[in-house]
PDB file of C-alpha atoms in Angstrom:
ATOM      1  CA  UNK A1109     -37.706   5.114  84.105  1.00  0.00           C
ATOM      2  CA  UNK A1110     -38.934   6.350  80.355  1.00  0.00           C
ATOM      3  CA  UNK A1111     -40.988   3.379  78.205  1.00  0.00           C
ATOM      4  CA  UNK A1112     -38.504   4.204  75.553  1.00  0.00           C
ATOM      5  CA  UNK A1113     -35.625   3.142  77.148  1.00  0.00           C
ATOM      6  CA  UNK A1114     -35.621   0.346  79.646  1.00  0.00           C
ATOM      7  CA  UNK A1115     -32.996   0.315  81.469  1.00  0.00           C
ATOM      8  CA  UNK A1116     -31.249  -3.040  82.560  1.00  0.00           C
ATOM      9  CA  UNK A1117     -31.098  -4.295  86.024  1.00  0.00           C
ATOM     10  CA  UNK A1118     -28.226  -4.123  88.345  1.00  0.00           C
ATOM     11  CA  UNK A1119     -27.362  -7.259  90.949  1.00  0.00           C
ATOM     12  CA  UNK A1120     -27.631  -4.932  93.840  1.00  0.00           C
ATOM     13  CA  UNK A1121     -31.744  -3.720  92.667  1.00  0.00           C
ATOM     14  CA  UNK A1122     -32.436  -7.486  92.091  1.00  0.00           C
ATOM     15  CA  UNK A1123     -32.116  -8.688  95.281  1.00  0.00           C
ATOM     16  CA  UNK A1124     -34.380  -6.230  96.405  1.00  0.00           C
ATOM     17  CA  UNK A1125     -36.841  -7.582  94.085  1.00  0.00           C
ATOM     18  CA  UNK A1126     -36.383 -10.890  94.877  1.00  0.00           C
ATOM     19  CA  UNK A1127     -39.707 -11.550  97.172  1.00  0.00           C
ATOM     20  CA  UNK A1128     -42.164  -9.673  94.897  1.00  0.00           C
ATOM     21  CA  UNK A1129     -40.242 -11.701  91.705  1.00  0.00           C
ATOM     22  CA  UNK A1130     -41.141 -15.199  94.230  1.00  0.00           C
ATOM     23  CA  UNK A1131     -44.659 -13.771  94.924  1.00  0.00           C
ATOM     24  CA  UNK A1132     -45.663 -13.156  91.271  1.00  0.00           C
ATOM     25  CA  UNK A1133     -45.832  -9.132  92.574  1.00  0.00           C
ATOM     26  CA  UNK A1134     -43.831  -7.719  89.984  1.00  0.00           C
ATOM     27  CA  UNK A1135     -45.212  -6.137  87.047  1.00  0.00           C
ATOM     28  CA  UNK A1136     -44.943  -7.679  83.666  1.00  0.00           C
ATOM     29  CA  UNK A1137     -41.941  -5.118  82.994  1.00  0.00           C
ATOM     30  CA  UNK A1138     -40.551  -5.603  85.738  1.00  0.00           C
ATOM     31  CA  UNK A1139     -40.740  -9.366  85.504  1.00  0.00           C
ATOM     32  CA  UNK A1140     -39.192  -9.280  82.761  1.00  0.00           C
ATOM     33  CA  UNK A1141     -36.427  -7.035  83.434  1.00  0.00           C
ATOM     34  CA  UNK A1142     -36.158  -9.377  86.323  1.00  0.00           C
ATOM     35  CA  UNK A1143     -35.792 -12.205  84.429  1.00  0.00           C
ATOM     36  CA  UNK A1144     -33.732 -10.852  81.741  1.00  0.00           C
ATOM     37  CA  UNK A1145     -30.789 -10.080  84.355  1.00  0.00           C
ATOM     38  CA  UNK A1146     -31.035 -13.480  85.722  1.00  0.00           C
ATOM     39  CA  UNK A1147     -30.759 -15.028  82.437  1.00  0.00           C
ATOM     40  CA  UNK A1148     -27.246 -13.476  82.475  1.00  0.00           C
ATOM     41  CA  UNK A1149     -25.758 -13.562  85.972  1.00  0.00           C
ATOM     42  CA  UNK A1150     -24.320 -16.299  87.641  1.00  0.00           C
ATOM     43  CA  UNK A1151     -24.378 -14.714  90.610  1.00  0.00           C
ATOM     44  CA  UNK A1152     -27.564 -13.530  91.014  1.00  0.00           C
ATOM     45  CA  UNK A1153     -28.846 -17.556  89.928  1.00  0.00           C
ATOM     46  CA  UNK A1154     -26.991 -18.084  92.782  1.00  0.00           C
ATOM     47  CA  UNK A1155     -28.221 -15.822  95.718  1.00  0.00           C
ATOM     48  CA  UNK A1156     -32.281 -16.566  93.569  1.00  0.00           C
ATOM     49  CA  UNK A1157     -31.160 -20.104  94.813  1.00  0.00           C
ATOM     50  CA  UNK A1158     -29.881 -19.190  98.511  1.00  0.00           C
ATOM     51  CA  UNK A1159     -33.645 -17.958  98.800  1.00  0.00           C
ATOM     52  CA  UNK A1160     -35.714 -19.970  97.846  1.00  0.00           C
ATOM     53  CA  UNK A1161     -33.011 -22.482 100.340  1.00  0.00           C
ATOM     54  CA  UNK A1162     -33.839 -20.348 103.089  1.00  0.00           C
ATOM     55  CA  UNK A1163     -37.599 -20.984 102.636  1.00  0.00           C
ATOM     56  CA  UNK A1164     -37.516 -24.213 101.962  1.00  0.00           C
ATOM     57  CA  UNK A1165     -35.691 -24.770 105.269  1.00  0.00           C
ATOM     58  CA  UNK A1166     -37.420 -22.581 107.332  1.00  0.00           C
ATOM     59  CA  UNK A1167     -40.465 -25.075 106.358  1.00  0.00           C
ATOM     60  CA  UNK A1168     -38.542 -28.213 107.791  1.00  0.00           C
ATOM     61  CA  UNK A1169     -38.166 -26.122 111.137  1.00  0.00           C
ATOM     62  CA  UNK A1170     -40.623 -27.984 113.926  1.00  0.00           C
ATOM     63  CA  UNK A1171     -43.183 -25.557 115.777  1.00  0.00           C
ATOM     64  CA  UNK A1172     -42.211 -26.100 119.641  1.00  0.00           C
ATOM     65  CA  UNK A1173     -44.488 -28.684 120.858  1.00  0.00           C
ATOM     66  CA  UNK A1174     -47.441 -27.494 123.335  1.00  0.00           C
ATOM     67  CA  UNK A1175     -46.402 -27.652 127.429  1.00  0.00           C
ATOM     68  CA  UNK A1176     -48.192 -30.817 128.502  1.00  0.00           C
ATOM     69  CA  UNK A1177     -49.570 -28.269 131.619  1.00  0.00           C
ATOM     70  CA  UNK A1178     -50.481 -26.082 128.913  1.00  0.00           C
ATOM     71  CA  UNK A1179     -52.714 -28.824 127.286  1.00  0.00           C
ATOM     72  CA  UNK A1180     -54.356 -30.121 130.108  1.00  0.00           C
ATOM     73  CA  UNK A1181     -55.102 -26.529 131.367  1.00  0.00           C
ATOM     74  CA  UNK A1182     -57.247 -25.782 128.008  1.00  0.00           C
ATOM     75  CA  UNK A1183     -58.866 -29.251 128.074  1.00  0.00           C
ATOM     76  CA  UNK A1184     -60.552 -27.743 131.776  1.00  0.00           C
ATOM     77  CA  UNK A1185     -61.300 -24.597 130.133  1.00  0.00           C
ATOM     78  CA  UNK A1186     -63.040 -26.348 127.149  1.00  0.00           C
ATOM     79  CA  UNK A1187     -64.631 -28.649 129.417  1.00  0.00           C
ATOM     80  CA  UNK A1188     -65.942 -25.687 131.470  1.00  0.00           C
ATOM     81  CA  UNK A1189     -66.891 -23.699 128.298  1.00  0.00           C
ATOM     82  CA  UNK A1190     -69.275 -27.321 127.258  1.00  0.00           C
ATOM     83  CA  UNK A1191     -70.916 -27.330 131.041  1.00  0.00           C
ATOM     84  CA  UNK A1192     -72.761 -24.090 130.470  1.00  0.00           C
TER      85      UNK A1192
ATOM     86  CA  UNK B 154     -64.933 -21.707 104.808  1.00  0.00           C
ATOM     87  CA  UNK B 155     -63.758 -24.951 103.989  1.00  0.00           C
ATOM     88  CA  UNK B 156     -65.500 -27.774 104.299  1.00  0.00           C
ATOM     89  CA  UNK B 157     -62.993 -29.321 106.554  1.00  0.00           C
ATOM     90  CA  UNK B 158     -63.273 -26.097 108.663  1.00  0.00           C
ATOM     91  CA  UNK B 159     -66.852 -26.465 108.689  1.00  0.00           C
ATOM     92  CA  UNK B 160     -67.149 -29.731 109.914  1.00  0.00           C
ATOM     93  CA  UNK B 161     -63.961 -29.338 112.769  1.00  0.00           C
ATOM     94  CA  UNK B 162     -66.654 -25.967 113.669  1.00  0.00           C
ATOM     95  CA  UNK B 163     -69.343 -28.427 113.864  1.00  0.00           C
ATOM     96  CA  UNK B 164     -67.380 -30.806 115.950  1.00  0.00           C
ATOM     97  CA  UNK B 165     -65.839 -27.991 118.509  1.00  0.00           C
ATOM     98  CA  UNK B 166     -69.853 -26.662 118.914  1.00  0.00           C
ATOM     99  CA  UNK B 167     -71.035 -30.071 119.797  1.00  0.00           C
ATOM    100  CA  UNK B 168     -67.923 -30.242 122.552  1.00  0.00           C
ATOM    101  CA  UNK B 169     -65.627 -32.438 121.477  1.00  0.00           C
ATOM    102  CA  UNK B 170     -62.560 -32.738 123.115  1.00  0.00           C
ATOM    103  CA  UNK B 171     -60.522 -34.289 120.199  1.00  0.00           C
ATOM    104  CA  UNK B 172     -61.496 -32.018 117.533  1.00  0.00           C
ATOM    105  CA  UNK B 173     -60.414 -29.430 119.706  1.00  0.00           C
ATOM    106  CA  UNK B 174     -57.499 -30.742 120.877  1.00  0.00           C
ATOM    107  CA  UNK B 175     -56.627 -30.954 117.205  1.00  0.00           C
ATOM    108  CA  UNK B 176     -56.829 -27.122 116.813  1.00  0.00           C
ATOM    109  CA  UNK B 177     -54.582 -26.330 119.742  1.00  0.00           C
ATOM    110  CA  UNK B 178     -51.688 -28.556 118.042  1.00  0.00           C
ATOM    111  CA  UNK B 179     -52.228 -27.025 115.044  1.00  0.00           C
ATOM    112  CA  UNK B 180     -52.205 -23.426 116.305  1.00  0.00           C
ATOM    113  CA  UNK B 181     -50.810 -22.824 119.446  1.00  0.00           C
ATOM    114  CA  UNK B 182     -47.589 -22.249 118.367  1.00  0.00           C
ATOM    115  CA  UNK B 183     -48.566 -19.359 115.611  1.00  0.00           C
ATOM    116  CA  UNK B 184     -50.575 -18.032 118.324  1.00  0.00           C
ATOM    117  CA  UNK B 185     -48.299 -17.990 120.410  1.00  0.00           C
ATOM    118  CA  UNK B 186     -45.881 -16.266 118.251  1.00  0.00           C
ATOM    119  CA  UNK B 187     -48.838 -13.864 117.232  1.00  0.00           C
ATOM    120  CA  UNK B 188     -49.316 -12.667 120.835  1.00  0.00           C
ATOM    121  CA  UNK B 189     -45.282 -12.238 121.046  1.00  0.00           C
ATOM    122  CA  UNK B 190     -45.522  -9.421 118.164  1.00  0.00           C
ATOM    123  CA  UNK B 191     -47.338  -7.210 121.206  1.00  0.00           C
ATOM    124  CA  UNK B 192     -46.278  -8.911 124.208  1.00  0.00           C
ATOM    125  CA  UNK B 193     -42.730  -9.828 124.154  1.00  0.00           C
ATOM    126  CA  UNK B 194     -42.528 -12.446 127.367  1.00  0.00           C
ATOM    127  CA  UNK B 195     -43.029 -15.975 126.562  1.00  0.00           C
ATOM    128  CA  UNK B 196     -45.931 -16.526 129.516  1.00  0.00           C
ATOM    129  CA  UNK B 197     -47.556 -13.153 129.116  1.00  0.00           C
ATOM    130  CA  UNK B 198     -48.230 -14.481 125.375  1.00  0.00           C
ATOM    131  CA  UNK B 199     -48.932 -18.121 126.849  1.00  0.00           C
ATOM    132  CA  UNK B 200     -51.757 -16.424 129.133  1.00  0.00           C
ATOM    133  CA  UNK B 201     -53.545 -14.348 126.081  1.00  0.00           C
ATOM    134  CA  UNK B 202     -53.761 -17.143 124.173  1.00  0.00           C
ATOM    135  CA  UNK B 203     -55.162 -18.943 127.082  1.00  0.00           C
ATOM    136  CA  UNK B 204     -57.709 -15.807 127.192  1.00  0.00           C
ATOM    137  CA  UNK B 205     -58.042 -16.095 123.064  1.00  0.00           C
ATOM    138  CA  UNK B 206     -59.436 -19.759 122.951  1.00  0.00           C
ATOM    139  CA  UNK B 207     -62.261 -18.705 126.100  1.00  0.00           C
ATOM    140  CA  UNK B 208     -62.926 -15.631 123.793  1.00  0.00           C
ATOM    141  CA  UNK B 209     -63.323 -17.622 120.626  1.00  0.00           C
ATOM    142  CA  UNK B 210     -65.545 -20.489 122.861  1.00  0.00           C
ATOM    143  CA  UNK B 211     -67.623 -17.516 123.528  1.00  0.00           C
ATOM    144  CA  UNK B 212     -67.936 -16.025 120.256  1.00  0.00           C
ATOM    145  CA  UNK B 213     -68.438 -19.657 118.577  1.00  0.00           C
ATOM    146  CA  UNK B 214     -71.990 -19.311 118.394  1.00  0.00           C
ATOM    147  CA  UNK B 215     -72.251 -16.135 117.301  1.00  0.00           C
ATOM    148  CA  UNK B 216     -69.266 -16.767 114.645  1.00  0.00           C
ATOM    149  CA  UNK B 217     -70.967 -16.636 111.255  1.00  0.00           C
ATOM    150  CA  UNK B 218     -68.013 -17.778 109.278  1.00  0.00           C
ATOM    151  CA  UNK B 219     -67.607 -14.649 107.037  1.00  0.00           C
ATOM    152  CA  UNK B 220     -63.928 -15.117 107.295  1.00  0.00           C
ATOM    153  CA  UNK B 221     -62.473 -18.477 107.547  1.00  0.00           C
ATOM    154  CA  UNK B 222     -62.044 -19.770 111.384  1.00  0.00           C
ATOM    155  CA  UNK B 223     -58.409 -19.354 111.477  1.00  0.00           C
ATOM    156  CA  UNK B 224     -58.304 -15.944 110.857  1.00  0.00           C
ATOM    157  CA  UNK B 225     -60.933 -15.131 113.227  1.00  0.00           C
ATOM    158  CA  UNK B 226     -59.191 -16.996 115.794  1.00  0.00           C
ATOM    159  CA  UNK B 227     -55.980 -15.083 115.000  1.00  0.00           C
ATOM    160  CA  UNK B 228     -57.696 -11.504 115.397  1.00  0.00           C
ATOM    161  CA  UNK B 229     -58.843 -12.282 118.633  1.00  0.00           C
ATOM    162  CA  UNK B 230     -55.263 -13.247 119.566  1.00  0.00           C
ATOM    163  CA  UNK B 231     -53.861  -9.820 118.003  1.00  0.00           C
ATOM    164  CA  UNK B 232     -56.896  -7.787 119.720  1.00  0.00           C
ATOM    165  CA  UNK B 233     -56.403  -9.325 122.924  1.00  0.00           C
ATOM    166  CA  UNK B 234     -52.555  -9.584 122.614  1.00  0.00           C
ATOM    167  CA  UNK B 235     -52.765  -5.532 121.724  1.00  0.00           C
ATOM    168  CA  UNK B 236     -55.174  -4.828 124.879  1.00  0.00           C
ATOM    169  CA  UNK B 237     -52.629  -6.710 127.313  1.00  0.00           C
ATOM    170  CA  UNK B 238     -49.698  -4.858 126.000  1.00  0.00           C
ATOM    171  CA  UNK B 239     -51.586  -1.166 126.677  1.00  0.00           C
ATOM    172  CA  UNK B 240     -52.606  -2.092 129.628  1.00  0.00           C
ATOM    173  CA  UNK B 241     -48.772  -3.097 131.155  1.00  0.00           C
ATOM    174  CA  UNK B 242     -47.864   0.042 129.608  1.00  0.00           C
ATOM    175  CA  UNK B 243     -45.475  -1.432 127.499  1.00  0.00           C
ATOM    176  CA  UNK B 244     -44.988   1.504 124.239  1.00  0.00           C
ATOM    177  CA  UNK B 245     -45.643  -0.607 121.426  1.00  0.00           C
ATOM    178  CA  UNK B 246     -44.897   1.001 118.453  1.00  0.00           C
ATOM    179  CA  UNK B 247     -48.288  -0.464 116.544  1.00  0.00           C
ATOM    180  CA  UNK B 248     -47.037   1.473 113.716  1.00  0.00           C
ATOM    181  CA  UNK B 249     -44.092  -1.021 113.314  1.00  0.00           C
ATOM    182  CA  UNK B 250     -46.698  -3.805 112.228  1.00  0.00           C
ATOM    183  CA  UNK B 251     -48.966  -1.462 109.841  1.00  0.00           C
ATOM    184  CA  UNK B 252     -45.887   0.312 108.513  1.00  0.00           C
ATOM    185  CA  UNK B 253     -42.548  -1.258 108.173  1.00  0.00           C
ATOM    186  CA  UNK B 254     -39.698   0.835 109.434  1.00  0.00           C
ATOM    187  CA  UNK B 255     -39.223   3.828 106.923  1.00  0.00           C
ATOM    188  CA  UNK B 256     -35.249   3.348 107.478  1.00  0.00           C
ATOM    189  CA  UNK B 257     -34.197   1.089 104.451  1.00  0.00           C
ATOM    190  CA  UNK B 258     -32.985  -2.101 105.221  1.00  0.00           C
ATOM    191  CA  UNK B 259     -30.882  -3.252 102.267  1.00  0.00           C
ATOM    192  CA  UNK B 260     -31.172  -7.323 101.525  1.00  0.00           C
ATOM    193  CA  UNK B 261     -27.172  -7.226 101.054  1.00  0.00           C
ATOM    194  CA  UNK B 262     -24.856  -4.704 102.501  1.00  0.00           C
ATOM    195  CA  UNK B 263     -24.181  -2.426  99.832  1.00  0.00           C
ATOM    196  CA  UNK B 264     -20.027  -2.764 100.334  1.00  0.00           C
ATOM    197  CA  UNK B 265     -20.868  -6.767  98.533  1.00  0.00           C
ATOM    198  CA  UNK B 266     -21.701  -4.826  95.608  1.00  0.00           C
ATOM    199  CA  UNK B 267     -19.344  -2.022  92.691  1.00  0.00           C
ATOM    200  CA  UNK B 268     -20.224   1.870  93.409  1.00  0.00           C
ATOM    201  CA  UNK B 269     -22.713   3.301  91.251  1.00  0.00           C
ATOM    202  CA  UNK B 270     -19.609   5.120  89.318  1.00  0.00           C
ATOM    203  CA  UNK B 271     -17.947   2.189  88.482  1.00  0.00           C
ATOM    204  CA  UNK B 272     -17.350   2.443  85.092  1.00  0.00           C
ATOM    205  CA  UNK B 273     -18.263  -0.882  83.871  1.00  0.00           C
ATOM    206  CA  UNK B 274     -20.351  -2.548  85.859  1.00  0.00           C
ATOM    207  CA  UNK B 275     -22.154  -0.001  88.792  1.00  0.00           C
ATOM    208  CA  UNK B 276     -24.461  -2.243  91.223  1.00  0.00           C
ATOM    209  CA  UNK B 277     -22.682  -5.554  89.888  1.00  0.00           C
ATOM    210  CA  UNK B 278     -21.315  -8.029  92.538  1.00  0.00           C
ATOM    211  CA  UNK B 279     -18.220  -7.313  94.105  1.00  0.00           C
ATOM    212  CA  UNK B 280     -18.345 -10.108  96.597  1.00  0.00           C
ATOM    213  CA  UNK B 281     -20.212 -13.004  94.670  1.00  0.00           C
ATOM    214  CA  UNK B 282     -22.148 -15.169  96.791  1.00  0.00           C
ATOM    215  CA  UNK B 283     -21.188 -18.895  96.251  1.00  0.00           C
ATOM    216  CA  UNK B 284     -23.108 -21.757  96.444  1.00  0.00           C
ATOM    217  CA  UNK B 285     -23.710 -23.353  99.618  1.00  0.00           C
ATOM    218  CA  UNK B 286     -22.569 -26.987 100.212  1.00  0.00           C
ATOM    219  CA  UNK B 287     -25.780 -29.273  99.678  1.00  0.00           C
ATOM    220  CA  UNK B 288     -24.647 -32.146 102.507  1.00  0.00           C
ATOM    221  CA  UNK B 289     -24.931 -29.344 104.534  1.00  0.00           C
ATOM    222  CA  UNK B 290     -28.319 -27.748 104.090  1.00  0.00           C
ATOM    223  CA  UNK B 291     -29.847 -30.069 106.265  1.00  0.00           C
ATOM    224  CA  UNK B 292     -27.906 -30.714 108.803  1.00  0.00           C
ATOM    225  CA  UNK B 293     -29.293 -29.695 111.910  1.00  0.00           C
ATOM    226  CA  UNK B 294     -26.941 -26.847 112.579  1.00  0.00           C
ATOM    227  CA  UNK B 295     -27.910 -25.402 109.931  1.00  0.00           C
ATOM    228  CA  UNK B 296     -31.608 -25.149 111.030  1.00  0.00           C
ATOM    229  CA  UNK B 297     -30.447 -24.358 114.349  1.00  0.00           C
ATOM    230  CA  UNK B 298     -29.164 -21.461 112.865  1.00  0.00           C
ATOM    231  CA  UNK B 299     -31.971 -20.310 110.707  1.00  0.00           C
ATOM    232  CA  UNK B 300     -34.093 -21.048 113.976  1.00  0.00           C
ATOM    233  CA  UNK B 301     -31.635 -18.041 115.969  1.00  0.00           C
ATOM    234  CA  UNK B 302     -31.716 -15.817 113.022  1.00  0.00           C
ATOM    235  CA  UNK B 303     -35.574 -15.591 113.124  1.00  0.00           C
ATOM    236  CA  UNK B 304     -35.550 -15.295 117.099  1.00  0.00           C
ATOM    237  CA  UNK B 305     -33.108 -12.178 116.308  1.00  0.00           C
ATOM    238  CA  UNK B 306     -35.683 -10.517 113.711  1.00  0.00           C
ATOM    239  CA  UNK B 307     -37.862  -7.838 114.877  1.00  0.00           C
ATOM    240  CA  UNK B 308     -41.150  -8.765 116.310  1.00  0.00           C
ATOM    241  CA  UNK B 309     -43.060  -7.625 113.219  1.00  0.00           C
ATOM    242  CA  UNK B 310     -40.821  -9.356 111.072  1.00  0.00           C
ATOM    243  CA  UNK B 311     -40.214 -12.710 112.739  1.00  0.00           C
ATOM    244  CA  UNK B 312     -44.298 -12.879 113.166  1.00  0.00           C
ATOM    245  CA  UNK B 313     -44.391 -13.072 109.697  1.00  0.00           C
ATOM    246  CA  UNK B 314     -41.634 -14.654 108.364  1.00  0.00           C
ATOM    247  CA  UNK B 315     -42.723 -17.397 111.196  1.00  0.00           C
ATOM    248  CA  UNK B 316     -46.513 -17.594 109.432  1.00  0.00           C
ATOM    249  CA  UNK B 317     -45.429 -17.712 105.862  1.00  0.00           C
ATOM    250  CA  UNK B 318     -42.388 -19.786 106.213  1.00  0.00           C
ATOM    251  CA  UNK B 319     -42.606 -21.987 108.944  1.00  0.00           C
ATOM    252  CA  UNK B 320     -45.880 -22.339 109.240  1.00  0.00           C
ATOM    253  CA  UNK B 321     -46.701 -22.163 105.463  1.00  0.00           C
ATOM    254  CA  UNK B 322     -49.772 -19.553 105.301  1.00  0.00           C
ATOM    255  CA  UNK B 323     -50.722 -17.785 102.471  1.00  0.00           C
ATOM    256  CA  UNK B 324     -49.783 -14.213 101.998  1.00  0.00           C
ATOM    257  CA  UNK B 325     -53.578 -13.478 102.188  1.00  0.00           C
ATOM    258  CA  UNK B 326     -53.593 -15.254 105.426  1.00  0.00           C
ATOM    259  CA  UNK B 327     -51.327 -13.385 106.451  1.00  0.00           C
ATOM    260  CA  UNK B 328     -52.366 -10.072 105.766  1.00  0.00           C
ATOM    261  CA  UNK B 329     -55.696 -10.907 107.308  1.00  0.00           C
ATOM    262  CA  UNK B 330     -54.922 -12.095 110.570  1.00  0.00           C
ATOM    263  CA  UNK B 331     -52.601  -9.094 111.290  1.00  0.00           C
ATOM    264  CA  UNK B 332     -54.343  -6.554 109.359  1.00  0.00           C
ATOM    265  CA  UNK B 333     -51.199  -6.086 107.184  1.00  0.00           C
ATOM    266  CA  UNK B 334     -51.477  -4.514 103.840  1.00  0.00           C
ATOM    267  CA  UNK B 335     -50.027  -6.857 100.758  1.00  0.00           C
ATOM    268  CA  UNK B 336     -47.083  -4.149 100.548  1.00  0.00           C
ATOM    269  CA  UNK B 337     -46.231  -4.488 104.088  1.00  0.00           C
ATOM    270  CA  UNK B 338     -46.836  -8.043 104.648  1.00  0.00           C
ATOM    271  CA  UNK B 339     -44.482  -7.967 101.813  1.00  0.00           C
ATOM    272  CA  UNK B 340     -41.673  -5.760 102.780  1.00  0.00           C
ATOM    273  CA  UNK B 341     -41.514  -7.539 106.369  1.00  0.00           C
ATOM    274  CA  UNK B 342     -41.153 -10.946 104.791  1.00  0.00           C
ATOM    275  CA  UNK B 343     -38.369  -9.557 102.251  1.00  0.00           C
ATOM    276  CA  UNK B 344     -36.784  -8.012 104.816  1.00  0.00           C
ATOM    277  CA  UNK B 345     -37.262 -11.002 106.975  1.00  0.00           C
ATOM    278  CA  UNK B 346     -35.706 -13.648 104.480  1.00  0.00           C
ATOM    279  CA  UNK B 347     -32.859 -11.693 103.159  1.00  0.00           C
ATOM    280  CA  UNK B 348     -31.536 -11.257 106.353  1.00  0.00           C
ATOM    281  CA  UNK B 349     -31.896 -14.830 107.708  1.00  0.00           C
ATOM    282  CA  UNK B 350     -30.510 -15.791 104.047  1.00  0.00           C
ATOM    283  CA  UNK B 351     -27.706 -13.711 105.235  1.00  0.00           C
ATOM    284  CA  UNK B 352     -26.839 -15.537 108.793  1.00  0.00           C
ATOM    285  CA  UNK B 353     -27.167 -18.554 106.704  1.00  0.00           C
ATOM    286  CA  UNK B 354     -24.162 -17.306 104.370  1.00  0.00           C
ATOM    287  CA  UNK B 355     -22.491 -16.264 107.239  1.00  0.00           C
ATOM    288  CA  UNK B 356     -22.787 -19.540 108.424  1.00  0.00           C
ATOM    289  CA  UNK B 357     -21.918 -21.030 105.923  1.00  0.00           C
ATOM    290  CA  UNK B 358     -18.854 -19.150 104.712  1.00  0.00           C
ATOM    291  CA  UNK B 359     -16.996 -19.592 108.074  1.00  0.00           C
TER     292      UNK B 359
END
């Protein structure tokens, strides 16, 4: 891309930007390139939205909880480990 | 290192059996799911992480807190997790983890989007996405279905999505405890999110 011309962004290059744009990777350029299509597109608000949903939701999902054999088994090891 | 790190360090050294009962809740899990990105069966990865928290009891003394105690924990997971998986022989494409696959994965199949002649608007949404119904969202369907999407993902890419995500590390964190450059780390977890994003639509579009 030439400095002279900056070219817009399409929907279909956002949405590969869309985890360095939520990281705060993008260059200031590209931010604002970024942010300049988004301004525009309904669309693209819309699937910006969908991801930061999917995050937010993949928070709420519970770690499986530790086999109660499993626990007990490391409690002997740690007690072990504190006898020496 | 944190304070709060320090003093739970203090606490394991000294033997006690609720401080360190503590850590396993905290961590087993991501350990767990660490030791999965080399050794794919659920008790293989059970029995390394077994072997991780003897290694790190081991090491504790000599552990000098240069990095915090979470990542060092996790490196001995991923070292130990790596040795297992060469010794059953099992090819493990390491290069997966370091380098994610060169093949592009788009976020969005291209067909949702106008060619690149199009006159008017090339790249531009064919296929819109629409917004999702918010009663919805958290239903528990709908987590049960973000839960099999990430189960689907690649190893490299579920262990990551799984720490940032779920388990809410940083990207540094990340990084660190499997020796992931930002770009990678990066690319897995795009990769990662658009495509669980994408069972999500599918879901919800039904």
């Amino acid at each position: 891309m030439s400095e002279s011309t900056v070219e817009a962004l399409s929907c279909q290059e956002l949405v590969e930007l869309v985890t360095a744009y939520l990281e705060g990777a993008l260059s200031a350029e590209e931010h604002a390139r970024f942010e300049e299509h988004l301004s525009g597109c309904g669309p693209c608000q819309v699937y910006l939205e969908q991801m930061r949903t999917t995050i937010r939701l993949a928070g709420r999902l519970t770690v499986d909880a530790i086999r109660p054999e499993a626990e007990q088994e490391l409690l002997e090891t740690f007690r072990s480990w504190k006898r020496r | 290192m944190s304070t709060v790190e320090l003093r739970e360090l203090d606490a394991l050294r000294s033997g006690d059996e609720e401080a360190f009962m503590a850590l396993v809740r905290r961590h087993q899990a991501a350990m767990i799911r660490v030791a999965q990105i080399y050794v794919s069966r659920r008790d293989v990865a059970e029995e390394v992480v077994q072997e991780a928290w003897l290694g790190a009891f081991r090491g504790l003394e000599r552990f000098e807190g240069r990095s915090s105690f979470k990542t060092w924990l996790f490196r001995i997971v991923a070292n130990l997790a790596k040795t297992r998986a060469v010794r059953e022989a099992r090819t493990i494409p390491f290069s997966a983890l370091r380098t994610p696959e060169s093949v592009p994965e788009p976020a969005v199949e291209p067909e949702r989007f106008r060619s690149w002649d199009d006159p008017r608007w090339p790249g531009h949404w064919a296929s819109k996405p629409t917004e999702w119904p918010e009663h919805r969202l958290l239903q528990s369907e709908s987590l049960a279905h973000i839960d099999d999407a990430i189960a689907a993902l690649p190893d490299s890419q579920r262990a990551v999505i799984t720490l940032r995500d779920v388990e809410g590390w940083s990207a540094e964190e990340v990084c660190n405890a499997l020796e992931l450059s930002e770009t990678n780390q990066r690319v897995l977890l795009h990769r990662a999110r658009s495509k669980v994003r994408g069972a999500l639509e599918r879901y919800f579009d039904e």
